[in-house]
Short mmCIF file of C-alpha atoms in Angstrom, two decimals:
data_model
loop_
_atom_site.label_atom_id
_atom_site.label_comp_id
_atom_site.label_asym_id
_atom_site.label_seq_id
_atom_site.Cartn_x
_atom_site.Cartn_y
_atom_site.Cartn_z
CA MET A 1 -136.34 80.13 -49.38
CA ASN A 2 -134.10 81.07 -46.48
CA LEU A 3 -134.26 78.05 -44.21
CA GLN A 4 -133.16 79.84 -41.07
CA SER A 5 -135.75 82.60 -41.39
CA HIS A 6 -138.41 80.03 -42.14
CA LEU A 7 -137.59 78.02 -39.04
CA ALA A 8 -137.64 81.17 -36.93
CA ALA A 9 -141.16 82.08 -38.06
CA PRO A 10 -143.67 81.83 -35.23
CA LEU A 11 -146.43 79.26 -35.45
CA ASP A 12 -149.04 81.79 -34.50
CA ARG A 13 -151.77 81.92 -37.08
CA ARG A 14 -154.26 81.08 -34.38
CA ARG A 15 -154.24 81.92 -30.69
CA PHE A 16 -151.11 80.47 -29.06
CA VAL A 17 -151.57 79.18 -25.58
CA GLN A 18 -148.80 80.29 -23.26
CA GLY A 19 -147.40 78.95 -20.08
CA LEU A 20 -149.11 75.62 -19.96
CA GLY A 21 -146.24 73.80 -18.36
CA LEU A 22 -146.55 71.18 -21.05
CA THR A 23 -143.77 69.38 -22.81
CA MET A 24 -142.50 71.72 -25.50
CA LEU A 25 -140.38 71.06 -28.51
CA ALA A 26 -136.78 72.05 -28.00
CA GLY A 27 -136.65 73.69 -31.38
CA PRO A 28 -137.66 73.41 -35.01
CA PRO A 29 -137.92 69.93 -36.48
CA ALA A 30 -134.75 68.52 -37.91
CA LEU A 31 -136.25 67.34 -41.17
CA LEU A 32 -139.86 68.26 -41.54
CA ALA A 33 -139.35 71.99 -41.03
CA ALA A 34 -137.19 72.32 -44.10
CA CYS A 35 -140.16 73.32 -46.16
CA GLY A 36 -143.38 75.23 -46.01
CA SER A 37 -144.29 78.87 -45.83
CA ASP A 38 -144.39 81.19 -42.85
CA ASP A 39 -148.16 80.80 -42.62
CA THR A 40 -148.19 77.32 -41.15
CA SER A 41 -149.83 75.38 -38.32
CA ALA A 42 -153.33 75.75 -37.02
CA SER A 43 -153.97 77.88 -40.07
CA ASP A 44 -157.34 78.97 -41.39
CA THR A 45 -155.95 78.98 -44.92
CA ILE A 46 -155.26 75.84 -46.89
CA ASP A 47 -151.81 75.79 -48.43
CA GLU A 48 -151.54 72.68 -50.54
CA ALA A 49 -148.03 73.44 -51.74
CA SER A 50 -146.73 73.77 -48.20
CA ASP A 51 -148.50 70.63 -47.04
CA ALA A 52 -147.16 68.77 -50.07
CA ARG A 53 -143.62 69.78 -49.11
CA TYR A 54 -144.15 68.43 -45.60
CA ALA A 55 -145.58 65.23 -46.98
CA ASN A 56 -142.57 64.86 -49.25
CA ALA A 57 -140.20 65.51 -46.37
CA ALA A 58 -142.03 62.82 -44.43
CA ARG A 59 -141.70 60.47 -47.39
CA THR A 60 -137.96 61.19 -47.47
CA LEU A 61 -137.82 60.15 -43.84
CA GLU A 62 -139.87 57.01 -44.40
CA LEU A 63 -137.72 55.92 -47.34
CA ALA A 64 -134.65 56.21 -45.13
CA MET A 65 -136.43 54.19 -42.46
CA VAL A 66 -137.21 51.50 -45.01
CA ALA A 67 -133.53 51.30 -45.87
CA GLY A 68 -132.60 51.26 -42.20
CA TYR A 69 -135.06 48.56 -41.23
CA THR A 70 -134.01 46.40 -44.16
CA ARG A 71 -130.59 46.19 -42.50
CA VAL A 72 -132.05 45.96 -38.99
CA VAL A 73 -134.19 42.93 -39.83
CA ALA A 74 -131.16 41.09 -41.20
CA LEU A 75 -129.43 41.43 -37.83
CA LEU A 76 -132.31 40.27 -35.62
CA ASP A 77 -132.83 36.74 -34.34
CA PRO A 78 -135.84 34.94 -35.85
CA ALA A 79 -138.33 35.86 -33.12
CA ALA A 80 -137.38 39.52 -33.18
CA ALA A 81 -137.09 39.58 -36.96
CA ALA A 82 -140.80 38.85 -37.28
CA SER A 83 -141.56 42.10 -35.45
CA GLY A 84 -138.86 43.92 -37.37
CA ASP A 85 -140.29 42.72 -40.63
CA ARG A 86 -143.76 43.90 -39.61
CA ILE A 87 -142.38 47.33 -38.78
CA LEU A 88 -140.53 47.43 -42.11
CA THR A 89 -143.83 46.74 -43.88
CA HIS A 90 -145.44 49.60 -41.99
CA GLU A 91 -142.69 52.02 -43.01
CA GLN A 92 -143.05 50.92 -46.62
CA GLN A 93 -146.77 51.59 -46.43
CA HIS A 94 -146.16 54.99 -44.84
CA ALA A 95 -143.82 55.89 -47.71
CA ALA A 96 -146.30 54.73 -50.32
CA GLY A 97 -149.21 56.50 -48.67
CA LEU A 98 -147.29 59.74 -48.43
CA ALA A 99 -146.41 59.50 -52.14
CA ALA A 100 -150.13 59.39 -52.84
CA VAL A 101 -150.71 62.43 -50.62
CA VAL A 102 -147.98 64.40 -52.38
CA SER A 103 -149.39 63.52 -55.78
CA ASP A 104 -152.89 64.43 -54.73
CA LEU A 105 -151.63 67.81 -53.57
CA GLY A 106 -150.08 68.42 -56.95
CA GLY A 107 -146.50 67.59 -56.03
CA THR A 108 -144.00 65.04 -57.24
CA PRO A 109 -143.14 62.35 -54.72
CA VAL A 110 -139.49 62.22 -53.85
CA ALA A 111 -137.65 59.17 -55.12
CA ALA A 112 -135.73 56.76 -52.95
CA LYS A 113 -131.98 57.10 -52.90
CA SER A 114 -129.66 54.28 -53.82
CA ALA A 115 -128.82 51.57 -51.33
CA ALA A 116 -125.25 52.83 -51.29
CA ALA A 117 -126.43 56.32 -50.44
CA TYR A 118 -128.48 55.11 -47.46
CA GLU A 119 -125.61 52.89 -46.37
CA GLN A 120 -123.49 56.01 -46.05
CA ILE A 121 -126.10 58.44 -44.73
CA LEU A 122 -127.35 56.08 -42.05
CA GLY A 123 -123.99 54.54 -41.17
CA LEU A 124 -125.37 51.06 -41.72
CA ALA A 125 -121.93 49.43 -41.93
CA ALA A 126 -121.49 50.07 -38.22
CA LEU A 127 -124.40 47.79 -37.32
CA LYS A 128 -123.03 44.39 -36.38
CA SER A 129 -125.37 42.83 -33.84
CA GLN A 130 -128.97 42.62 -32.70
CA SER A 131 -128.14 45.07 -29.95
CA ASP A 132 -126.76 47.54 -32.50
CA ALA A 133 -129.81 47.02 -34.68
CA LEU A 134 -132.32 47.60 -31.89
CA ARG A 135 -130.55 50.75 -30.72
CA PHE A 136 -130.33 52.08 -34.27
CA ALA A 137 -133.98 51.32 -35.00
CA GLY A 138 -135.00 53.00 -31.77
CA ASP A 139 -133.04 56.10 -32.72
CA LEU A 140 -134.68 56.17 -36.15
CA GLU A 141 -138.11 55.93 -34.60
CA GLN A 142 -137.39 58.70 -32.09
CA MET A 143 -136.25 60.94 -34.93
CA ALA A 144 -139.42 60.16 -36.86
CA ILE A 145 -141.66 60.84 -33.87
CA TYR A 146 -139.97 64.19 -33.26
CA SER A 147 -140.27 65.19 -36.90
CA TYR A 148 -143.90 64.18 -37.37
CA ILE A 149 -145.07 65.84 -34.16
CA ALA A 150 -143.19 69.01 -35.01
CA ALA A 151 -144.85 69.08 -38.42
CA VAL A 152 -148.42 68.62 -37.18
CA PRO A 153 -149.05 72.27 -36.20
CA ARG A 154 -147.54 73.41 -39.49
CA LEU A 155 -149.94 71.52 -41.71
CA THR A 156 -152.93 73.42 -43.02
CA ILE A 157 -155.19 70.50 -43.94
CA GLY A 158 -156.88 69.07 -40.87
CA GLU A 159 -157.11 65.54 -42.21
CA LEU A 160 -153.39 65.60 -42.95
CA ARG A 161 -152.65 66.70 -39.37
CA SER A 162 -154.59 63.67 -38.23
CA THR A 163 -152.67 61.42 -40.61
CA PHE A 164 -149.32 62.75 -39.44
CA THR A 165 -150.39 62.24 -35.83
CA SER A 166 -151.41 58.72 -36.67
CA ILE A 167 -148.03 57.98 -38.26
CA ALA A 168 -146.24 59.49 -35.27
CA THR A 169 -148.31 57.18 -33.10
CA ALA A 170 -147.30 54.24 -35.25
CA GLU A 171 -143.64 55.12 -34.78
CA ALA A 172 -144.22 55.35 -31.03
CA GLU A 173 -145.82 51.92 -31.13
CA HIS A 174 -142.75 50.65 -32.93
CA THR A 175 -140.54 51.95 -30.13
CA SER A 176 -142.67 50.01 -27.66
CA VAL A 177 -142.29 46.84 -29.69
CA LEU A 178 -138.52 47.33 -29.96
CA ARG A 179 -138.16 47.98 -26.24
CA GLY A 180 -140.29 44.93 -25.58
CA ILE A 181 -137.71 42.87 -27.46
CA GLU A 182 -134.85 44.46 -25.54
CA PHE A 183 -136.59 44.44 -22.14
CA PRO A 184 -139.12 41.59 -22.17
CA GLY A 185 -141.71 41.62 -19.44
CA ASP A 186 -141.08 45.28 -18.51
CA PRO A 187 -144.00 47.45 -19.69
CA ALA A 188 -142.51 50.50 -17.99
CA LYS A 189 -139.69 50.38 -20.53
CA GLN A 190 -142.25 50.23 -23.34
CA SER A 191 -144.08 53.31 -22.12
CA PRO A 192 -141.49 55.26 -20.13
CA VAL A 193 -143.09 58.71 -20.31
CA ALA A 194 -146.59 60.12 -20.64
CA PHE A 195 -145.73 62.61 -23.38
CA VAL A 196 -143.88 61.07 -26.30
CA THR A 197 -141.74 63.75 -27.90
CA GLY A 198 -139.21 61.83 -29.91
CA THR A 199 -135.65 63.09 -30.32
CA LYS A 200 -134.24 65.65 -32.68
CA SER A 201 -131.60 64.10 -34.91
CA ALA A 202 -128.56 65.47 -36.64
CA LEU A 203 -129.01 63.05 -39.51
CA LYS A 204 -129.14 64.74 -42.90
CA LEU A 205 -131.48 62.72 -45.03
CA GLN A 206 -131.95 65.15 -47.90
CA MET B 1 -160.08 73.80 -66.34
CA SER B 2 -159.58 73.89 -62.54
CA GLU B 3 -162.06 72.25 -60.24
CA PRO B 4 -164.63 74.37 -58.46
CA SER B 5 -163.30 75.54 -55.10
CA ALA B 6 -165.96 73.66 -53.14
CA THR B 7 -164.98 70.39 -54.79
CA ARG B 8 -161.31 71.06 -54.16
CA VAL B 9 -161.99 71.70 -50.48
CA THR B 10 -163.92 68.45 -50.17
CA ARG B 11 -161.16 66.50 -51.89
CA ARG B 12 -158.46 68.11 -49.79
CA ASP B 13 -160.37 67.41 -46.61
CA ALA B 14 -160.53 63.74 -47.58
CA LEU B 15 -156.78 63.51 -47.92
CA GLY B 16 -155.34 60.76 -45.87
CA ALA B 17 -158.66 59.28 -44.85
CA GLY B 18 -158.60 56.48 -47.35
CA LEU B 19 -154.93 56.15 -48.10
CA PHE B 20 -154.02 53.78 -45.34
CA ALA B 21 -155.75 50.68 -44.10
CA GLY B 22 -157.60 51.62 -40.95
CA ALA B 23 -156.86 55.32 -41.32
CA ALA B 24 -158.39 57.79 -38.87
CA ALA B 25 -162.14 58.07 -39.42
CA LEU B 26 -163.44 58.75 -35.96
CA ALA B 27 -166.89 60.09 -35.41
CA ALA B 28 -167.27 61.98 -32.17
CA ALA B 29 -170.29 59.79 -31.60
CA ALA B 30 -167.86 56.98 -30.70
CA ALA B 31 -167.18 58.70 -27.39
CA PRO B 32 -170.55 58.08 -25.71
CA ALA B 33 -170.16 54.33 -26.24
CA LEU B 34 -167.55 54.35 -23.53
CA ILE B 35 -168.02 57.38 -21.39
CA GLY B 36 -171.72 57.84 -21.58
CA ALA B 37 -173.51 61.05 -22.33
CA ARG B 38 -170.84 63.30 -20.85
CA GLY B 39 -167.65 64.40 -22.44
CA ALA B 40 -168.34 63.78 -26.12
CA PHE B 41 -167.16 66.51 -28.42
CA ALA B 42 -169.70 69.27 -28.91
CA GLN B 43 -171.56 68.24 -25.78
CA SER B 44 -169.94 70.87 -23.66
CA GLU B 45 -171.15 73.43 -21.20
CA ASP B 46 -168.20 75.61 -22.14
CA THR B 47 -168.80 77.30 -25.47
CA SER B 48 -165.81 79.65 -25.41
CA GLY B 49 -164.29 78.20 -28.53
CA THR B 50 -163.46 75.10 -30.48
CA ASP B 51 -160.26 74.42 -28.55
CA SER B 52 -162.12 74.59 -25.25
CA GLU B 53 -164.78 72.21 -26.48
CA LEU B 54 -162.21 69.80 -27.82
CA LEU B 55 -160.21 69.93 -24.61
CA ILE B 56 -163.29 69.20 -22.54
CA GLY B 57 -163.96 66.14 -24.68
CA LEU B 58 -160.39 64.92 -24.40
CA ILE B 59 -160.33 65.54 -20.64
CA GLY B 60 -163.46 63.44 -20.37
CA PHE B 61 -161.67 60.56 -22.05
CA GLU B 62 -158.64 60.91 -19.81
CA GLN B 63 -160.72 61.12 -16.63
CA THR B 64 -162.52 57.97 -17.68
CA ALA B 65 -159.21 56.25 -18.27
CA VAL B 66 -157.87 57.36 -14.90
CA LEU B 67 -160.95 55.96 -13.17
CA ALA B 68 -160.88 52.70 -15.11
CA TYR B 69 -157.21 52.09 -14.42
CA ALA B 70 -157.56 53.00 -10.75
CA THR B 71 -160.43 50.54 -10.44
CA ALA B 72 -158.38 47.79 -12.03
CA ALA B 73 -155.26 48.68 -10.04
CA ASN B 74 -157.17 48.09 -6.82
CA ALA B 75 -158.97 44.96 -7.99
CA GLY B 76 -156.28 42.39 -7.17
CA LEU B 77 -155.79 41.29 -10.77
CA GLY B 78 -152.10 40.47 -10.42
CA ALA B 79 -149.94 41.60 -13.33
CA ALA B 80 -152.95 43.31 -14.89
CA SER B 81 -153.36 45.49 -11.80
CA LYS B 82 -149.67 46.40 -11.93
CA LEU B 83 -150.09 47.34 -15.58
CA ALA B 84 -153.17 49.40 -14.70
CA THR B 85 -151.10 51.34 -12.16
CA LEU B 86 -148.49 52.23 -14.78
CA LEU B 87 -150.96 53.24 -17.46
CA GLY B 88 -153.23 55.04 -15.01
CA ARG B 89 -150.35 57.19 -13.81
CA GLN B 90 -149.67 58.37 -17.35
CA GLU B 91 -153.36 58.99 -18.06
CA GLN B 92 -153.43 61.18 -14.95
CA GLU B 93 -150.52 63.19 -16.33
CA HIS B 94 -152.44 63.60 -19.58
CA ALA B 95 -155.54 64.75 -17.72
CA ASP B 96 -153.57 67.17 -15.56
CA ALA B 97 -151.90 68.77 -18.58
CA LEU B 98 -155.12 69.13 -20.51
CA ILE B 99 -156.97 70.56 -17.51
CA ALA B 100 -154.20 73.11 -17.04
CA ALA B 101 -154.43 73.99 -20.73
CA LEU B 102 -158.18 74.41 -20.50
CA LYS B 103 -157.88 76.70 -17.49
CA GLU B 104 -155.35 78.82 -19.34
CA ILE B 105 -157.94 79.58 -22.00
CA GLY B 106 -160.68 80.24 -19.50
CA GLY B 107 -162.43 76.90 -19.56
CA THR B 108 -163.73 74.75 -16.75
CA ALA B 109 -162.81 71.11 -16.49
CA PRO B 110 -165.65 68.63 -16.29
CA SER B 111 -166.16 66.73 -13.07
CA PRO B 112 -164.55 63.28 -13.08
CA PRO B 113 -166.91 60.42 -13.81
CA ARG B 114 -168.15 57.92 -11.29
CA VAL B 115 -167.79 54.21 -11.84
CA GLU B 116 -171.47 53.91 -12.70
CA ASP B 117 -171.04 56.57 -15.40
CA VAL B 118 -168.67 54.35 -17.39
CA PRO B 119 -170.49 51.67 -19.41
CA GLY B 120 -169.05 48.25 -18.78
CA LEU B 121 -166.67 49.19 -16.00
CA THR B 122 -168.66 47.53 -13.23
CA GLU B 123 -168.68 44.29 -15.23
CA VAL B 124 -164.90 44.03 -15.29
CA GLY B 125 -164.18 41.05 -13.08
CA SER B 126 -161.06 39.34 -14.38
CA ALA B 127 -157.68 40.33 -15.77
CA GLU B 128 -158.84 39.45 -19.26
CA ASP B 129 -162.02 41.50 -18.80
CA PHE B 130 -159.91 44.48 -17.77
CA LEU B 131 -157.44 44.08 -20.63
CA SER B 132 -160.26 43.88 -23.17
CA PHE B 133 -161.86 46.93 -21.60
CA ALA B 134 -158.51 48.74 -21.65
CA LEU B 135 -158.04 47.88 -25.32
CA ASP B 136 -161.37 49.45 -26.18
CA LEU B 137 -160.63 52.43 -23.94
CA GLU B 138 -157.24 53.16 -25.49
CA ASN B 139 -158.57 52.76 -29.02
CA GLN B 140 -161.33 55.27 -28.33
CA GLN B 141 -158.88 57.67 -26.74
CA LEU B 142 -156.54 57.48 -29.71
CA ALA B 143 -159.39 58.00 -32.14
CA ALA B 144 -160.45 61.07 -30.14
CA TYR B 145 -156.99 62.62 -30.35
CA LEU B 146 -156.70 61.97 -34.07
CA GLU B 147 -160.08 63.61 -34.59
CA ALA B 148 -159.24 66.52 -32.32
CA ASN B 149 -156.05 67.25 -34.24
CA LYS B 150 -158.11 68.00 -37.33
CA GLN B 151 -159.72 70.90 -35.50
CA LEU B 152 -157.46 72.19 -32.71
CA GLY B 153 -156.38 75.74 -33.43
CA SER B 154 -153.51 76.20 -30.99
CA ALA B 155 -150.12 75.01 -32.17
CA GLU B 156 -149.13 74.11 -28.62
CA LEU B 157 -152.28 72.09 -28.06
CA LEU B 158 -151.71 70.29 -31.35
CA THR B 159 -148.24 69.35 -30.18
CA THR B 160 -149.42 68.16 -26.78
CA SER B 161 -152.30 66.26 -28.30
CA SER B 162 -149.89 64.53 -30.67
CA GLN B 163 -147.53 63.59 -27.85
CA ILE B 164 -150.41 62.11 -25.88
CA ALA B 165 -151.76 60.24 -28.91
CA ALA B 166 -148.34 58.67 -29.37
CA ASN B 167 -148.39 57.54 -25.75
CA GLU B 168 -151.83 56.02 -26.15
CA GLY B 169 -150.37 54.04 -29.04
CA GLN B 170 -147.70 52.71 -26.70
CA HIS B 171 -150.42 51.74 -24.23
CA LEU B 172 -152.16 49.85 -27.02
CA VAL B 173 -149.01 47.85 -27.73
CA ILE B 174 -148.65 46.89 -24.09
CA VAL B 175 -152.29 45.93 -23.67
CA ARG B 176 -152.33 43.91 -26.90
CA GLN B 177 -149.21 42.04 -25.81
CA ALA B 178 -150.79 41.33 -22.42
CA LEU B 179 -153.81 39.94 -24.28
CA GLY B 180 -151.55 37.83 -26.47
CA VAL B 181 -152.61 39.48 -29.72
CA ASP B 182 -150.67 41.25 -32.47
CA PRO B 183 -149.23 44.42 -30.86
CA ILE B 184 -149.13 46.42 -34.10
CA PRO B 185 -151.97 45.08 -36.25
CA ALA B 186 -152.34 47.76 -38.90
CA PRO B 187 -150.59 50.90 -40.12
CA PRO B 188 -151.15 53.57 -39.19
CA PRO B 189 -153.10 53.52 -35.90
CA SER B 190 -156.60 54.92 -36.04
CA GLY B 191 -158.37 53.73 -32.92
CA SER B 192 -161.15 52.66 -35.25
CA GLY B 193 -161.50 49.09 -34.06
CA ASN B 194 -161.29 46.97 -30.96
CA VAL B 195 -158.04 45.35 -32.10
#
């Protein structure tokens, strides 16, 4: 599969609404586009293999987030660590749930990398303080939100689109919790914009 | 031997529904509990297509939210009114975007509701009443977006719907914290309960 040609393929199986003035993705998803066929998103045809690849890419992301949050929690003060630990549990459950989806679609769930591998990929050694940890966790969540939302139109199974949207929402909720720790008593910081897009990341998790 | 195609479709369609605690399982019938007889999916005067019908339902939810938050913002509820102003502004942005999208595909936006059209809104008298109402409102909105994303055909609408759903999740965190309850009770969000 040529990745560049795949990413350039239009998401136009169904009618594509133009000129809505809505928030648009800046480009193809950093992680969750690295799979799937050209016939993706809003498709009338179920493509289990393609959806399984997206689910596995999402699991790859979640496994990295588990590794990241394991370090994050260790750097948070006790009050914040309780929230961090809850978020870590969520990411673990996302990863496990996505493994089940991949298996059900006939795929093989991707395995977690070694701790040393995540240490290097995520740059965990650079995290020294709660401030570092919160910023890092926020960046991870923004990357996840971007990736999940970008993948939604490319999935062919409606229920899976809903699940991906739900996980993206969970990651957005996590950002609100994290910002609440950093900016207590300031709800505007927890919900700064009406359309949550996430942020494309240059991280290479595969 | 492979499974019959009908069985495989049923199994595929169930993917995700039972994998997570509290996973998305919205029935469109949940909508009338909050916004009355208008605005529920499939109860639309515009039959130009599934996306139009879904948009009309979602717009109904957003218009209800705008009204509810405006009511609370002007009710002198202190910090809760300030919160209502913030959330209401974002719900208005959601409504505006969805109405523009509907017009682009030839649909007509429903008329905004009146206070008396929204069950329970006239009974909101205190900050806690409003926050509990807001919690229910946001949960129903989120559930509606998760349901809509199963059916929306336009890639752009799916993206916008997802971005809005994520924002409703952020609203839920804020409202739960204002109520003093767990801000992220269960993964992943489904809007299926008043928690």
